[in-house]
Amino acid sequence: MVPTSAQTPILKVNKMKKYFQQQSAYFGKTGNWLRAVDGVSFSIQAGETLGLVGESGCGKTTVGRTVIGLYQPTAGWVAYKGVNLARAKPSERLVYRRQMQMIFQDPYASLNPRMTVGDIIMEPLLIHHPGMGKNERMERVNELLNMVGLNPEHANRYPHEFSGGQRQRIGIARALAVEPELIVCDEPVSAVDVSIQAQIINMLEELQEELNLTYLIIAHDLAMVKHISDRVAVMYLGKIVELVDSEVLYHNPLHPYSRALLSAVPIADPDVERQRKRILLEGDLPSPVNPPPGCYFHTRCNRVLPICHEQEPELRELEKGHFVACHNV
Amino acid sequence: MEHLLEVKNLEVEFSTYAGMVKAVRGVSFEVDPGEVVALVGESGCGKSVTAQSILQLIPSPPGKITNGEIIFNGDNILNKNEREMQKIRGNSIGMIFQDPMTYLNPVLSIATQVTENLRLHKGMTREQAMKRAVELFHLVGIPEPEIRLKQYPHQFSGGMRQRVMIAMALACEPKLIIADEPTTALDVTVQAQILELLKELKDRFQTAVILITHDLGVVAGQADRILVMYAGQIVECGTLDAVLKKPSHPYTWGLLKSVPRLDAAKGQKLTPIWGQPPDLLQDFTSCPFMPRCDYAMGICAREMPPYFNGGKVRCWLNHPQAPKVEFKKEVS
Ligand SMILES: Nc1ncnc2c1ncn2[C@@H]1O[C@H](COP(=O)(O)OP(=O)(O)OP(=O)(O)O)[C@@H](O)[C@H]1O
Ligand SMILES: Nc1ncnc2c1ncn2[C@@H]1O[C@H](COP(=O)(O)OP(=O)(O)OP(=O)(O)O)[C@@H](O)[C@H]1O
Ligand SMILES: [Mg+2]
Ligand SMILES: [Mg+2]
């Protein structure tokens, strides 16, 4: 259920940029900046799922990390429930930090191998609810383990004793521990075996309904993103090129990059595949250190106009709720 | 017609700290000239080990081929020694791997690596081999071959490295190419370029391909036939249309239903495969998929199913006396 846009969005991101200074092996910091995120704007309503797709290195993870405050934006701002996080009081910021959690791509790397599963899940409780008693905490851990389909006995085991899918469940339980309202899921299933992915996706959907969660879901798998999201933002080289309802994106993509991306996703149906016409892009993703002038996509685009070489297109609302950054639509 | 490749009852084990891992458990299949055969299944089911066995690339120890024959061009190549295998690898059988960086030598120029097989197997001079390398780069769509050949692997993007691997695999005009997850590490738009290229080359040179992947979507656009592996066995095989449109094994069906499809209608729930992938240390005396199967019957827990339907599927549901089940159709 997507609430009407009249409400204050739970998250609003405005012209956010995140640049990283390039390191040289011999001379330390160089003057070159890598434009990981280069001015993105979007908002998410409470209870909504926004998907963020794009190819490797286009800046999806950096958007997620900046949104929850792991990085300071280089420019622009992030507002949570109408409050600019950079200007919030420290006490307020702590509360917001608790309400925004992240689930990481790699369930192997993100769990401390020396801690038991119980301690891992309890850790955020100790930070955000220091007054909570030991029994109460244990009870909460059991409740969380049940919620993600694990057993209370699992609390005493270590992460390496679990499979990829189970570890991802542990990561989700940890994120849920402090009753977040917004969860950034960074590639929640890409490290999980294909046969297990649906278990995790269904669980994320059920938890959302039960706990009224808001999701920002980051993934490169367009079919998965379309399945789980209400709206989808397509990123290319640090920018959002199209943002629209996920069904509309599938039936009526307007940006040439979105079209190519959609046409490239294989579909497990021989009849469909035989009839499909692929839009093949030439070449590779340009470097975010030296992005091309004008529209960042023009070096691979099949519908370039002279203006595309010079002027960067704005993200415009072409139809209600359908945003596209392209000179040619 | 004689098969180009025949794998007969292949068994491979790895001796590990935890015990004997029986990675491949009696795998048999054929590949005909010019045919694309896809080998699919979840992680750890034995796809790569099967492919590596064909070329005797199993690290040994810990690995060992304990049984089987591999007939290539009428010859059992499992009996060949390392020197003889080197004449086959990269010459009559080409290889493409998921991660080209592990097979490309970072300190050798691309030219050296691309021309190596040509000089070794085809006895070409340096000049001849360079000329052929330039042709090959044109073929696989690498612009400015003369400049690119002088560079080193780290100067290439992921998609470009995969093109280099394909050029190397094609160099000696092999009869068979083994492609192990050739596009898994690539972005979808680059994957589309590479898959298109593979298809074009296959049509042009009539090369047979064993395509290993876990992505049934990739298979749908490429393969003539599909082999579905589970726990070291082939549990279902058949033509592309038969396996994807009318699967006879609940595992194949499960794989199809658990992955979201781009063209699916809104609001459709995914149907997960429950439980965990099997433990390959175990000996199976009954169907290895039984603990995760929605359609399991009494016999599935007692006896290993044989192959039914003329060797096409290994599941008790296909026994003539088994109750007829229709895998639940989509509600679209
Ligand atoms: N901490 C960092 N320091 C320097 N550069 C970084 C840092 N984090 C990311 N980058 C660079 O920023 C760009 C965007 O990276 P990011 O991880 O956000 O991409 P992504 O879209 O999540 O890619 P993937 O799909 O591969 O996860 C990349 O070029 C990356 O190398
Ligand atoms: N060198 C090795 N030592 C020990 N066990 C091994 C070795 N290589 C493979 N195995 C085991 O053999 C089994 C089959 O592995 P294989 O690499 O063929 O799987 P796969 O189907 O290719 O999976 P993936 O999709 O993850 O590539 C696995 O259980 C694996 O752990
Ligand atoms: Mg990322
Ligand atoms: Mg493999």
XYZ file of C-alpha atoms and ligand atoms in Angstrom, chain B residues 41-49 51-52 98 180-181 212-214, ligand 4:
18
model
C 21.678 -26.523 -10.736
C 22.318 -24.772 -7.454
C 25.695 -23.965 -5.967
C 27.787 -26.994 -5.054
C 25.765 -29.542 -7.029
C 28.802 -30.590 -9.068
C 28.587 -28.636 -12.320
C 32.146 -27.305 -12.353
C 33.633 -30.575 -11.152
C 33.286 -29.905 -16.507
C 36.772 -29.969 -15.029
C 33.592 -17.303 -14.794
C 31.636 -22.401 -16.915
C 29.436 -19.493 -15.784
C 27.279 -24.154 -17.130
C 25.057 -21.732 -15.283
C 22.628 -21.459 -12.404
Mg 30.951 -23.922 -10.395
